[in-house]
Amino acid sequence: MNGDNAPSQSFSSQQSSAQPLPHKQRQLNGQDYKTLSLAALGGALEFYDFIIFVFFAAVIGELFFPPDIPEWLRQLQTFGIFAAGYLARPLGGIIMAHFGDLVGRKKMFSLSIFLMAVPTLAMGMLPTYESMGIAAPVLLLLMRILQGAAIGGEVPGAWVFVSEHVPRSRIGLACGILTAGLTLGILLGSAIATLLNSTLTPQQIVGGGWRIPFFLGGIFGFFAMYLRRWLQETPVFMEMQAHKRLADELPLKAVVMKHKTAVVVSMLLTWLLSACIVVVILMAPTYLQKAHGIPASMALQANCLATITLMIGCVSVGMIVDRIGAGKTFIFGSILLAAGCAFFYLVAARDPSLLFLGYAVAGLCVGVVGAVPYVMVQAFPPEVRFSGISFSYNVSYAIFGGLTPISVTLMMQITPIAPAVYVLALSGLGLLLGLYLYQTQSRRRVVLTESAPSL
């Protein structure tokens, strides 16, 4: 399937061509767990740097925009700067993925974390609107863009890195563990925000307490960069390098021209992932405070619990997808996601006595996103895997993840249950994707059976 006029491969055939993922059907060993642990911890610290902004969105909005603008406009502008980080992800991700496919996974995996630590530390030092005027939000926007460029290479690189280290039969578990590790960064951000809101008064938070998590983030980033010195290059990349099977053309060109179906499916799965994480986990604390008058400390405590159950869900789904495949996992997982989030937004958010239970259930159901990288790492061949995942994931996240906070905020002017409507719609998308993956998986089994020699 070469040439500009070649038709796109079917998704099932792309999965077949992408099969040279590592090793035989062995169990995870000590080296695998070491790699998973270091990758997950480093990813958690970097993800903390990227999302800590949203936990202090209300305070940042007060400090970095004029005090006389309407509250909805302030919130929209604040989430707009938050979204800029997502819009910057494709450029950083594509560049790092290009070199990751050509010179090595590990080098780019280490570089991304350095590029995150610097702007995070700088954000903690920025002057506010009161002292610097319009330059303050402009500088904040610039730092957010730099963060986005860094995280654009981190998440796809992490999924590729661990999937190429572990046995093929444990790719789902490995990706689930890593996704749970990235989620640990959200938990760390939520825990620190909860601690600060519990120990400092609102005046102290506004007076400078909001800077503390950004200073910590910069320190965390440099520590994570040190940890990654102990990681080894993936066996898959070393084998390609030894046999001179690295991409002989621009990796991104090969992805766009030869793997269109894999790109579309990966982008739609990323939309589902972004909707779940951004709306249910990142935006919900602010939503609970603004829409239902829940105290900040209580909303953040519930968010911590939901993030813990999300981590449990990611690992559990990773184990399940290894056993039953992606199709069934997304079919049943999307149905549970719709039910869990409907209960949270339509019942528990309105009743403080059910808040913690409802948010915990919603977090557990969001764990279906732990199966997203399982599909993506097997959809692209090793030569262009990093570029394929990075392009699909980051472009989709830039469009859908970046615009989701703005869209939901605008939708809330029409209906107060806008977050629930958005997530329920994406649950429907997840169900359709599950049906599609199940059909392609079934067709592939039929092809393999028919092509097997008779005995």
PDB file of C-alpha atoms in Angstrom, residues 159 175-176 179 183 269-270 272-277 310 313-314 317 330 337 364-374:
ATOM      1  CA  TRP A 159       2.523   4.311  25.983  1.00  0.00           C
ATOM      2  CA  CYS A 175      -0.973   0.488  29.400  1.00  0.00           C
ATOM      3  CA  GLY A 176      -3.575   0.374  32.177  1.00  0.00           C
ATOM      4  CA  THR A 179      -2.505   5.351  32.497  1.00  0.00           C
ATOM      5  CA  THR A 183      -3.756   9.658  36.712  1.00  0.00           C
ATOM      6  CA  LEU A 269     -10.935   7.095  21.099  1.00  0.00           C
ATOM      7  CA  THR A 270      -8.921  10.103  22.228  1.00  0.00           C
ATOM      8  CA  LEU A 272     -13.704   9.770  24.484  1.00  0.00           C
ATOM      9  CA  LEU A 273     -10.649   9.833  26.752  1.00  0.00           C
ATOM     10  CA  SER A 274     -10.413  13.623  26.756  1.00  0.00           C
ATOM     11  CA  ALA A 275     -14.117  14.069  27.502  1.00  0.00           C
ATOM     12  CA  CYS A 276     -13.920  11.729  30.485  1.00  0.00           C
ATOM     13  CA  ILE A 277     -10.754  13.188  31.994  1.00  0.00           C
ATOM     14  CA  LEU A 310     -10.203   5.977  38.302  1.00  0.00           C
ATOM     15  CA  GLY A 313     -10.554   1.276  36.977  1.00  0.00           C
ATOM     16  CA  CYS A 314      -7.649   1.825  34.555  1.00  0.00           C
ATOM     17  CA  VAL A 317      -9.742  -2.461  32.437  1.00  0.00           C
ATOM     18  CA  PHE A 330     -15.610  -0.624  25.121  1.00  0.00           C
ATOM     19  CA  LEU A 337     -19.698   5.040  31.932  1.00  0.00           C
ATOM     20  CA  LEU A 364     -14.348   3.965  38.465  1.00  0.00           C
ATOM     21  CA  CYS A 365     -16.434   3.982  35.270  1.00  0.00           C
ATOM     22  CA  VAL A 366     -14.113   6.516  33.632  1.00  0.00           C
ATOM     23  CA  GLY A 367     -11.465   3.790  33.969  1.00  0.00           C
ATOM     24  CA  VAL A 368     -12.625   2.501  30.558  1.00  0.00           C
ATOM     25  CA  VAL A 369     -10.131   4.997  29.091  1.00  0.00           C
ATOM     26  CA  GLY A 370      -7.377   2.652  30.287  1.00  0.00           C
ATOM     27  CA  ALA A 371      -8.110   0.550  27.176  1.00  0.00           C
ATOM     28  CA  VAL A 372      -7.532   3.417  24.733  1.00  0.00           C
ATOM     29  CA  PRO A 373      -3.726   3.029  24.439  1.00  0.00           C
ATOM     30  CA  TYR A 374      -4.137  -0.750  24.047  1.00  0.00           C
TER      31      TYR A 374
END
